[in-house]
PDB file of C-alpha atoms in Angstrom:
ATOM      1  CA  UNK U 949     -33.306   7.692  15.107  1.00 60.00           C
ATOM      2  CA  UNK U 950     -36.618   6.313  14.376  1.00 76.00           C
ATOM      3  CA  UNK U 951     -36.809   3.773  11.643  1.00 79.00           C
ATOM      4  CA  UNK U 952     -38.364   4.717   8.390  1.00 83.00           C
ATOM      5  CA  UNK U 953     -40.995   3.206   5.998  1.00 86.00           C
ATOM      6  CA  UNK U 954     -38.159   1.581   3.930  1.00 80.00           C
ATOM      7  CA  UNK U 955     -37.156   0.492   6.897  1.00 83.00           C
ATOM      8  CA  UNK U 956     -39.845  -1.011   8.520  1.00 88.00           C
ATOM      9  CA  UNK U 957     -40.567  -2.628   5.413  1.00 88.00           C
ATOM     10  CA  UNK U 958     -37.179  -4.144   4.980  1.00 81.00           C
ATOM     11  CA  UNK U 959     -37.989  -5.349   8.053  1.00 85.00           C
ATOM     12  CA  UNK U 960     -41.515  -7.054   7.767  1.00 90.00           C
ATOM     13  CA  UNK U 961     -39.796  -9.124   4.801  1.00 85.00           C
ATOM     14  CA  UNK U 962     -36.736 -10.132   6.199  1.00 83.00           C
ATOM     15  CA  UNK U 963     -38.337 -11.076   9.000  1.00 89.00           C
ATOM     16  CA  UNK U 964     -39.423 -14.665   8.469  1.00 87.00           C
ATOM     17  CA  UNK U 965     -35.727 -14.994   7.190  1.00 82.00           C
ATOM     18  CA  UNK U 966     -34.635 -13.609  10.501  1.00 85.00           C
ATOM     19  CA  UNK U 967     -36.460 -16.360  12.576  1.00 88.00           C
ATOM     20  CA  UNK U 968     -35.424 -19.271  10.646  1.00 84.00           C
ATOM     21  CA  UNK U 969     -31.826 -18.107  10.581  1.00 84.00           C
ATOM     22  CA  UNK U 970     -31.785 -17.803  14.660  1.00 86.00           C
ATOM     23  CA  UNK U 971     -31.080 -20.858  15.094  1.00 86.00           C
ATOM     24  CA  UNK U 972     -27.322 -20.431  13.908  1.00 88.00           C
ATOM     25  CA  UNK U 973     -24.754 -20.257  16.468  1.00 89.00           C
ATOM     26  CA  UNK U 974     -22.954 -16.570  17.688  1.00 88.00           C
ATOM     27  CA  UNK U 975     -19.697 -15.347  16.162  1.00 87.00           C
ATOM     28  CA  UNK U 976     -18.171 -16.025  19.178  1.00 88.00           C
ATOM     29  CA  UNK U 977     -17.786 -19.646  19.261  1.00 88.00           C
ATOM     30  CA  UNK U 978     -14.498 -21.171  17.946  1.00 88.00           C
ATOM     31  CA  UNK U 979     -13.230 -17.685  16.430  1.00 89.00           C
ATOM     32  CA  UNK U 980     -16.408 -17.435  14.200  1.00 90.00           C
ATOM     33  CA  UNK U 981     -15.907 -20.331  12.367  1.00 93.00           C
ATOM     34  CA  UNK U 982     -19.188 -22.872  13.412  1.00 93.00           C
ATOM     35  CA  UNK U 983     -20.879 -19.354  12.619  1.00 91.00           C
ATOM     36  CA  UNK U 984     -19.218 -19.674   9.081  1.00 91.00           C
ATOM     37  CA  UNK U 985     -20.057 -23.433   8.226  1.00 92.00           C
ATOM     38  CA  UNK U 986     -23.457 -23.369   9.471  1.00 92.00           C
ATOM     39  CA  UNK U 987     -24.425 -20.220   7.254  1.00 88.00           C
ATOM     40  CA  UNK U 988     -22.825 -22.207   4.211  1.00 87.00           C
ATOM     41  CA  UNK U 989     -24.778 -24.825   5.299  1.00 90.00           C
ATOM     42  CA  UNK U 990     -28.114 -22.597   5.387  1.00 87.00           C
ATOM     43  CA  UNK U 991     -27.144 -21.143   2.784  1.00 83.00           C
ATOM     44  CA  UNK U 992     -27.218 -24.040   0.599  1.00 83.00           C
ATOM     45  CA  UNK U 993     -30.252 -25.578   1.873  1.00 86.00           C
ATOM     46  CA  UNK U 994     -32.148 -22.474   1.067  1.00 83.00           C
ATOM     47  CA  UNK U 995     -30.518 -22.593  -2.387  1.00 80.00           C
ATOM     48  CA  UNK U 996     -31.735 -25.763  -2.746  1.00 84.00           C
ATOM     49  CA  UNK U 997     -35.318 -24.835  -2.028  1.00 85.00           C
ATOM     50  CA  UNK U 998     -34.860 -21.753  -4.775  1.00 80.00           C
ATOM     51  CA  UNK U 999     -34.070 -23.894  -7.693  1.00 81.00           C
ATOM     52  CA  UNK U1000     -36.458 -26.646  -6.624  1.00 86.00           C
ATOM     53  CA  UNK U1001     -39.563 -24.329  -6.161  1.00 86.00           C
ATOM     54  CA  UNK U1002     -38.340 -22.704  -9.617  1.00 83.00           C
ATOM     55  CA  UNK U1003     -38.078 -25.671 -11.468  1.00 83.00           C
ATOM     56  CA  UNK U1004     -41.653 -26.648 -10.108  1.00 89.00           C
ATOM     57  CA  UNK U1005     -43.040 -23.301 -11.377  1.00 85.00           C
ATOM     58  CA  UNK U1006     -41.553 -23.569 -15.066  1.00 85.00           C
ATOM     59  CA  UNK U1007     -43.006 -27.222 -14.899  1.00 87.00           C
ATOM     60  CA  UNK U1008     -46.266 -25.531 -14.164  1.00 90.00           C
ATOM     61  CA  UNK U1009     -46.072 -22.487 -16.997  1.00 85.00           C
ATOM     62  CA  UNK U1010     -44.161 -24.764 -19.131  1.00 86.00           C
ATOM     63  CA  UNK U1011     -40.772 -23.083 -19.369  1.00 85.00           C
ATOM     64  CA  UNK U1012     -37.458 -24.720 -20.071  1.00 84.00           C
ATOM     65  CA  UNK U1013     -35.112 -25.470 -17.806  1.00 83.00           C
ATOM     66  CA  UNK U1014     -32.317 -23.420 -19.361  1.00 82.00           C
ATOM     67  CA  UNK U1015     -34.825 -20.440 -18.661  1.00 86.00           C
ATOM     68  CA  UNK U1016     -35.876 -20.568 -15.389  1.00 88.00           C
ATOM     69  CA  UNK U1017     -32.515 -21.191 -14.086  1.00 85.00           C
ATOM     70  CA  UNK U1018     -31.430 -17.677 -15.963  1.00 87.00           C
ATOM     71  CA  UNK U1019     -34.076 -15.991 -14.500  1.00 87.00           C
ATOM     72  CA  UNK U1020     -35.622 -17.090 -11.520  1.00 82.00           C
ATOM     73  CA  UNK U1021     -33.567 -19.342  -9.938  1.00 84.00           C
ATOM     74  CA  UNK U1022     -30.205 -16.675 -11.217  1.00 85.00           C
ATOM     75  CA  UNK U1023     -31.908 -13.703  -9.822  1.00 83.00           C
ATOM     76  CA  UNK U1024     -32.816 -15.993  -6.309  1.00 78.00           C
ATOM     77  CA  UNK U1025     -29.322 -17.034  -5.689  1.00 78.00           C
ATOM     78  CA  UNK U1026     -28.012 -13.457  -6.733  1.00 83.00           C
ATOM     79  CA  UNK U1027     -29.844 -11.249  -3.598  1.00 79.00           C
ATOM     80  CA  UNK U1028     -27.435 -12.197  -1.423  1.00 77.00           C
ATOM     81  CA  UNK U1029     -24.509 -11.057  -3.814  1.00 82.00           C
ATOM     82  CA  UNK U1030     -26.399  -7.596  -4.255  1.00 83.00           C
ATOM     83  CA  UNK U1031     -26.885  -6.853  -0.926  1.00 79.00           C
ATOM     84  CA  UNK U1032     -23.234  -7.678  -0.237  1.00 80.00           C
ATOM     85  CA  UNK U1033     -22.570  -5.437  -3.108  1.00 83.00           C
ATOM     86  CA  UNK U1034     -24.877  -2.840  -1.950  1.00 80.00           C
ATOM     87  CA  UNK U1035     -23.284  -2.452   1.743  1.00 80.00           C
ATOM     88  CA  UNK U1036     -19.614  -2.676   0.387  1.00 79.00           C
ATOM     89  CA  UNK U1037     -20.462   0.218  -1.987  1.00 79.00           C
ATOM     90  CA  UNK U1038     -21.807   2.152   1.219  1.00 78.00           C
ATOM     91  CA  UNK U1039     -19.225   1.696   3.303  1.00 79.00           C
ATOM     92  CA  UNK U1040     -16.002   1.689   1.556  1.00 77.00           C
ATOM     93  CA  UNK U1041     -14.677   4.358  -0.451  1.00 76.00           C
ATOM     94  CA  UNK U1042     -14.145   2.629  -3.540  1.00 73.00           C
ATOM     95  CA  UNK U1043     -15.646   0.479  -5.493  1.00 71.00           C
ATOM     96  CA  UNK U1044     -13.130  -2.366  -5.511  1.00 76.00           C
ATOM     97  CA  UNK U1045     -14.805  -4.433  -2.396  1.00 80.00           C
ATOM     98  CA  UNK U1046     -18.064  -4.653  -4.257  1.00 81.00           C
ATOM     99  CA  UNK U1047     -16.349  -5.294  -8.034  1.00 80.00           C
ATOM    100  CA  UNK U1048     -14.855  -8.183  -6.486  1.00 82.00           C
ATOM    101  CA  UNK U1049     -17.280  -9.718  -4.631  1.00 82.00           C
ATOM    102  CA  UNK U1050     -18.954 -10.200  -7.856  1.00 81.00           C
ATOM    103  CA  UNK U1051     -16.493 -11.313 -10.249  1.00 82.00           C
ATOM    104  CA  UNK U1052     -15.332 -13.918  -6.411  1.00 85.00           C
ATOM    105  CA  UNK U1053     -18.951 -15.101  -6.072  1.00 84.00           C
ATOM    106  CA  UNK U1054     -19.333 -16.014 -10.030  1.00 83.00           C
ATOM    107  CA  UNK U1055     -15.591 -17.551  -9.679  1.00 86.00           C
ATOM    108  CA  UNK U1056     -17.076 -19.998  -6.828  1.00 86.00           C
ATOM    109  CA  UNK U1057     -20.419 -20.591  -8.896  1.00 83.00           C
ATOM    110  CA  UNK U1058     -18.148 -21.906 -12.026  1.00 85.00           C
ATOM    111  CA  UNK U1059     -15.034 -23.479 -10.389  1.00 89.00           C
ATOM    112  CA  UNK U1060     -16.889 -25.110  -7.250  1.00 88.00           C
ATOM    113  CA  UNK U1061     -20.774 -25.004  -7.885  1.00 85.00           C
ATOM    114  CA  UNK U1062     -20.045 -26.863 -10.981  1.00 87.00           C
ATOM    115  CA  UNK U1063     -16.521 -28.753 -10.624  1.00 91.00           C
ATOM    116  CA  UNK U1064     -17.492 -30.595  -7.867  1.00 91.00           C
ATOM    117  CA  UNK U1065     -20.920 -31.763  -8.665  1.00 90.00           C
ATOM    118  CA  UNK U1066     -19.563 -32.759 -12.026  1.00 90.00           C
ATOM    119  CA  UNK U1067     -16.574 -34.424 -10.363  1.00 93.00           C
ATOM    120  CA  UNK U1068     -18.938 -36.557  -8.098  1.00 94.00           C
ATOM    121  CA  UNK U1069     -21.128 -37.679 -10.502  1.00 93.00           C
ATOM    122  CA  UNK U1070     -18.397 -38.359 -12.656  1.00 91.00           C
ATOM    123  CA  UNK U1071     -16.492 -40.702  -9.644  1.00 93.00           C
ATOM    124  CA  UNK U1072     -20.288 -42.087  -8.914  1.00 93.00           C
ATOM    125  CA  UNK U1073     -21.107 -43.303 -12.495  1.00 90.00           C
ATOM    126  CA  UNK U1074     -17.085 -44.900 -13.264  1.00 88.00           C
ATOM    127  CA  UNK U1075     -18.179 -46.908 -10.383  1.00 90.00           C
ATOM    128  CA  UNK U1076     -21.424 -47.336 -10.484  1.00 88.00           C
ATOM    129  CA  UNK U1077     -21.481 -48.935 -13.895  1.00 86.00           C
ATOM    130  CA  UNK U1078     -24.188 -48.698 -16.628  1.00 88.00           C
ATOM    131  CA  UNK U1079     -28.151 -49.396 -15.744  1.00 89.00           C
ATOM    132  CA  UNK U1080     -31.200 -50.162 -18.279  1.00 89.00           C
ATOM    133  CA  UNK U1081     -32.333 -46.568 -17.080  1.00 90.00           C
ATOM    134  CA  UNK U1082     -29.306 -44.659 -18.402  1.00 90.00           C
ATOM    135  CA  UNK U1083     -28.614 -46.846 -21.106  1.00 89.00           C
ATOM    136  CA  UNK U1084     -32.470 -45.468 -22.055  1.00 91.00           C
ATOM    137  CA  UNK U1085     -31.680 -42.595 -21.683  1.00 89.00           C
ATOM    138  CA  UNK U1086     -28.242 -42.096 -23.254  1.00 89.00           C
ATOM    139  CA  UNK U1087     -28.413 -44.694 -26.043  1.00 89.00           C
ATOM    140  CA  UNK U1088     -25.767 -42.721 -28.303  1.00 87.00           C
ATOM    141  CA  UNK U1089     -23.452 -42.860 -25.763  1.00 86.00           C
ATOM    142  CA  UNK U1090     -24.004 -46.400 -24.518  1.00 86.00           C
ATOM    143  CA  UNK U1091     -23.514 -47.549 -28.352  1.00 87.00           C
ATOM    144  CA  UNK U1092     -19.705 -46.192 -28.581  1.00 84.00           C
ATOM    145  CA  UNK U1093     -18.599 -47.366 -24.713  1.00 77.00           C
ATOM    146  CA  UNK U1094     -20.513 -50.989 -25.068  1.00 76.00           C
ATOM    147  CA  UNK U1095     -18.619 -51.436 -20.856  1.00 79.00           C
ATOM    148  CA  UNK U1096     -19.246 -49.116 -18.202  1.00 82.00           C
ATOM    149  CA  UNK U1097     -20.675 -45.563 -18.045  1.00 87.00           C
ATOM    150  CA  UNK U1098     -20.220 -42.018 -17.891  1.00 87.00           C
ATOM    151  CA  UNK U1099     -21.615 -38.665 -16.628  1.00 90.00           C
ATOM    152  CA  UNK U1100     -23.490 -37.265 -19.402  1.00 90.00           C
ATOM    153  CA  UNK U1101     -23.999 -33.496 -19.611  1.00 86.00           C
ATOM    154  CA  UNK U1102     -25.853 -32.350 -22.888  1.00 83.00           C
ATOM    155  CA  UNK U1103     -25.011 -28.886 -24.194  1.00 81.00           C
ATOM    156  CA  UNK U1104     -27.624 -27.929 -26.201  1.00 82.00           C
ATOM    157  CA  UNK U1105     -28.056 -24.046 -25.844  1.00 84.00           C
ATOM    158  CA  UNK U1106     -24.678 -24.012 -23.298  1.00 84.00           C
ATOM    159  CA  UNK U1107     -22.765 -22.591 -26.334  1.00 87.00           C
ATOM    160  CA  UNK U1108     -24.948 -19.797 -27.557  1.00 87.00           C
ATOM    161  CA  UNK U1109     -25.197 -18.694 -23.552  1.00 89.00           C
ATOM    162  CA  UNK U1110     -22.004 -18.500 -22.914  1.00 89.00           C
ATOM    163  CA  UNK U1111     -21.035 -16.988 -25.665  1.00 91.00           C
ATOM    164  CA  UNK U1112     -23.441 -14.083 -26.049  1.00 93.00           C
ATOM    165  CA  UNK U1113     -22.610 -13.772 -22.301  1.00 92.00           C
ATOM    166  CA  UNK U1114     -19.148 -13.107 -22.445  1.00 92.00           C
ATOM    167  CA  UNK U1115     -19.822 -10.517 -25.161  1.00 93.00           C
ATOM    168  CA  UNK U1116     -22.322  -8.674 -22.788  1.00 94.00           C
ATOM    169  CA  UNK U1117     -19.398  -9.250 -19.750  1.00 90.00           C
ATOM    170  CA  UNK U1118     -17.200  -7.469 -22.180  1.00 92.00           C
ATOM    171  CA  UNK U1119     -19.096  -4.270 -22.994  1.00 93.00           C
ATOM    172  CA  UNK U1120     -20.098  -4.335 -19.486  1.00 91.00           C
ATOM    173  CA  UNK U1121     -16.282  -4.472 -17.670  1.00 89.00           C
ATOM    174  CA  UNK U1122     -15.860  -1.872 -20.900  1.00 92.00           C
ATOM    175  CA  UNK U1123     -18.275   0.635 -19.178  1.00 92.00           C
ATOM    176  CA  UNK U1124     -16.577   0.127 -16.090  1.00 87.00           C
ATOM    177  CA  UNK U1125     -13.604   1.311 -17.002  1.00 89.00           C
ATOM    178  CA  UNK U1126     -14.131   3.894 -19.061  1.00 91.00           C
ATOM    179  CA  UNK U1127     -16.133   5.443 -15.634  1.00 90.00           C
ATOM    180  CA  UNK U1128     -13.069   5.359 -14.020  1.00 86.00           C
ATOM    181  CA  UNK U1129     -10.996   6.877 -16.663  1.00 88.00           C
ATOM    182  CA  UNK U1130     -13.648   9.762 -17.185  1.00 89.00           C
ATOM    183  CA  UNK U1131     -15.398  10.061 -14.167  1.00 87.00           C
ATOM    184  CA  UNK U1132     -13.209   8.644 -11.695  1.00 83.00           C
ATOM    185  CA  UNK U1133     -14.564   5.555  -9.865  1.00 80.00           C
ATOM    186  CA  UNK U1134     -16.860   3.093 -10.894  1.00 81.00           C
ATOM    187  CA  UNK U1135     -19.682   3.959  -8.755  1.00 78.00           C
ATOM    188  CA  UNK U1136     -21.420   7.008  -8.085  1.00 77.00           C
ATOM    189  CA  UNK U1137     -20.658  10.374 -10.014  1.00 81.00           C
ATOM    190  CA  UNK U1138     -22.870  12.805 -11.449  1.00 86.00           C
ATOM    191  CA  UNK U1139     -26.713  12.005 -12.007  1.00 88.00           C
ATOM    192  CA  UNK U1140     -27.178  11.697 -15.156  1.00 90.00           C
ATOM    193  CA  UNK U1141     -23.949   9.238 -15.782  1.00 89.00           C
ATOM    194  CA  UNK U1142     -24.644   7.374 -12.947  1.00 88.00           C
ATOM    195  CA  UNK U1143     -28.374   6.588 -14.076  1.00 90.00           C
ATOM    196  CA  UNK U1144     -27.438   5.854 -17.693  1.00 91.00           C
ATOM    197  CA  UNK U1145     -25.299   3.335 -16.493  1.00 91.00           C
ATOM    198  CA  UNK U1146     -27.682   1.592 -14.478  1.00 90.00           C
ATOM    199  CA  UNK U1147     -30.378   1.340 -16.942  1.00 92.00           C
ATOM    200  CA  UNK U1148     -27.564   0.279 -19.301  1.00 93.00           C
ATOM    201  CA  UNK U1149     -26.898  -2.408 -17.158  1.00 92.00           C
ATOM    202  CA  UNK U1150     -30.486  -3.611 -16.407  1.00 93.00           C
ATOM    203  CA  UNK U1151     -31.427  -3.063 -20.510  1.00 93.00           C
ATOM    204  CA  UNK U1152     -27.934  -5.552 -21.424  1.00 94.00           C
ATOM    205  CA  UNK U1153     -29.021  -8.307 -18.620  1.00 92.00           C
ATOM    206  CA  UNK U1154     -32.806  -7.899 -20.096  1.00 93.00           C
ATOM    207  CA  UNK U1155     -32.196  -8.098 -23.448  1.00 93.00           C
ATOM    208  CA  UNK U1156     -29.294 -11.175 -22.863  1.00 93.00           C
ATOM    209  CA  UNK U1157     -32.536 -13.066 -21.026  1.00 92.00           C
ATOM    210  CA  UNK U1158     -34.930 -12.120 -24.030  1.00 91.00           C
ATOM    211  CA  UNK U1159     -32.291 -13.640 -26.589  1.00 91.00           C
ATOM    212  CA  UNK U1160     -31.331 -16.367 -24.825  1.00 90.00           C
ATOM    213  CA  UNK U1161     -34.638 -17.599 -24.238  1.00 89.00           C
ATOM    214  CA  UNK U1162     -35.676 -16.875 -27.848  1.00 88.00           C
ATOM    215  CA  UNK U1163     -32.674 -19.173 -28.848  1.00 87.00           C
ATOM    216  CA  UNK U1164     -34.180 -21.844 -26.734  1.00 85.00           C
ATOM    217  CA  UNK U1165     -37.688 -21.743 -26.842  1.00 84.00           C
ATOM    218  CA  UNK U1166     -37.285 -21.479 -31.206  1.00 80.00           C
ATOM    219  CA  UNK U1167     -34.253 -23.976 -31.027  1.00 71.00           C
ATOM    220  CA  UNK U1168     -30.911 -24.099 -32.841  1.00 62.00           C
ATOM    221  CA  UNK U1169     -32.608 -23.904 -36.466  1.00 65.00           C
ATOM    222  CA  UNK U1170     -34.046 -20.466 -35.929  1.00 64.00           C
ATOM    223  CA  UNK U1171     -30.727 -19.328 -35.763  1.00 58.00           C
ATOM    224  CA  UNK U1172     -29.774 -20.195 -39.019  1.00 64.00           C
ATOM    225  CA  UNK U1173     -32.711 -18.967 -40.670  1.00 72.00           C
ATOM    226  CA  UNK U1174     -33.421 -15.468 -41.564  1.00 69.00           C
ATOM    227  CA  UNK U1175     -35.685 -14.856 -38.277  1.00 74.00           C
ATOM    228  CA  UNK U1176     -32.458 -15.884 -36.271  1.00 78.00           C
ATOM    229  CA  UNK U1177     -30.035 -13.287 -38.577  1.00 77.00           C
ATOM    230  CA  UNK U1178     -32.877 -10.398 -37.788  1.00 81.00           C
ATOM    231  CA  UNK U1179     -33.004 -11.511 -33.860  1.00 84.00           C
ATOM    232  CA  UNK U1180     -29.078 -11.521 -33.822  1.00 81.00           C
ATOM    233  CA  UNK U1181     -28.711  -8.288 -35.593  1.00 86.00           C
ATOM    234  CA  UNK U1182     -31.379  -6.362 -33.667  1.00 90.00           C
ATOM    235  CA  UNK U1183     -29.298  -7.842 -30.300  1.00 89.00           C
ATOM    236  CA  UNK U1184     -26.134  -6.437 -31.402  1.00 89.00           C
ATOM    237  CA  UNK U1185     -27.981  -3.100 -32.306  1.00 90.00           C
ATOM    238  CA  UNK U1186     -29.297  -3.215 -28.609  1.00 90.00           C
ATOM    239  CA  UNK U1187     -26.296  -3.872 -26.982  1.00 89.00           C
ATOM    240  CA  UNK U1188     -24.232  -1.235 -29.394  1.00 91.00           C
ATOM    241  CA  UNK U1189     -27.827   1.153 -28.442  1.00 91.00           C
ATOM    242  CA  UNK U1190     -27.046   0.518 -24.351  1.00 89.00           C
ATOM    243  CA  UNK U1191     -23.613   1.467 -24.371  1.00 89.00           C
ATOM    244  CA  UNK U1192     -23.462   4.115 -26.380  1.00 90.00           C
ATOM    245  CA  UNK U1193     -26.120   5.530 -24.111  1.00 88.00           C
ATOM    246  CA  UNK U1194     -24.097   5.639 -21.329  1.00 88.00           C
ATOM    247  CA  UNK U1195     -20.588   6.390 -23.096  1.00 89.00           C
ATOM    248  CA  UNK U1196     -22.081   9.341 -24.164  1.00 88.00           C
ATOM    249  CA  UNK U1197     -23.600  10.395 -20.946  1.00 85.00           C
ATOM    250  CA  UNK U1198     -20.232  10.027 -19.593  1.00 85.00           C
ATOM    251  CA  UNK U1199     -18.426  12.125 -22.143  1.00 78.00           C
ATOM    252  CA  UNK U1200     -21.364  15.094 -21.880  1.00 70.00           C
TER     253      UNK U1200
END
């Protein structure tokens, strides 16, 4: 069968991918296994080169932190998690193998992509001891532990992420199952459902993105103002908007 435009241009892009990823060794070496740490390996490094060249282009447009890394540097690290997705959808006949890939691959982000970074710098700084450089930049902390110091990790905006990201989680797993109580899986189905849900899905990560970065960009005191009780309120009128969208495609 001769390949398609799609194709061809899934091709053309991957390509350069393909060609720096040729130097990894077969499958068949050692059960798979040098195969399996060298791709985590590539992996990583190509990771690395995401959030660096994203962090270099919010420098340039002068965007927080906090925001590329939930949009640019998220949605660079995510491909390979959709197209994982994407081919266990295709392939299996349910829905489970690409459910859990998801919910596995955020798992390893929070348990491992931050436990043992933290843990390292923790172990490095306990024995490192306290320099004029962190004492300048930490000078609360250095003022209540006068001997030694400590891996410092300011919040800021954490909170009010993780928070209004849970509640989108929620709805989301919500919508999930009620697909498999009315429609039968959580994939696929009907047209109309199955699009409803998908632009339910893109509208809730949107809008979390939009309200996130509103909470940092305006800070912690817009929130407590009336501009921050109007944002809020609109949010939860989006999010109630989104679901109900697709609950009631569902039901029709």
């Amino acid at each position: 069968q001769d390949a398609s435009r799609v194709d061809w241009a899934c091709h053309i892009i991957a390509l350069p991918w393909k060609v720096v990823f040729v130097v990894l060794p077969p499958t068949s070496f050692c059960g798979g296994w040098i195969s399996f740490v060298a791709s985590l390996v590539g992996i990583a490094v190509l990771t690395t080169c995401i959030s660096d060249i994203a962090e270099l282009f919010g420098c340039v447009l002068s965007v927080p932190d906090i925001v590329t890394a939930i949009t640019f540097v998220a949605m660079g690290t995510s491909m390979p998690d959709l197209f994982a997705s994407l081919s266990a959808a295709r392939e299996d006949p349910t829905a489970d193998a690409s459910i859990v890939n998801v919910t596995g691959s955020n798992s390893v982000n929070v348990f491992l992509g931050l436990g043992i970074p933290w843990t390292l710098s923790a172990v490095y700084w306990k024995f490192a001891g306290r320099t004029d450089e962190w004492v300048a930049l930490y000078p609360d902390i250095a003022a209540l532990s006068p001997d030694g110091a400590a891996f410092v990790v300011e919040s800021r905006n954490l909170g009010f992420s993780v928070l209004t990201f849970c509640v989108v989680c929620c709805v989301a797993l919500l919508l999930l199952h009620l697909r498999r109580v009315w429609l039968g899986g959580e994939l696929g189905g009907p047209t109309k459902p199955k699009l409803s849900t998908f632009v339910s899905f893109i509208a809730m990560w949107v809008g979390w993105v939009v309200l996130v970065s509103w909470r940092v960009l305006r800070g912690a005191e817009a929130g407590e103002k009336l501009e921050g009780v109007l944002v809020q309120a609109a949010a939860v009128v989006f999010l109630v908007m989104c679901s109900g969208a697709a609950i009631g495609q569902m039901k029709a």
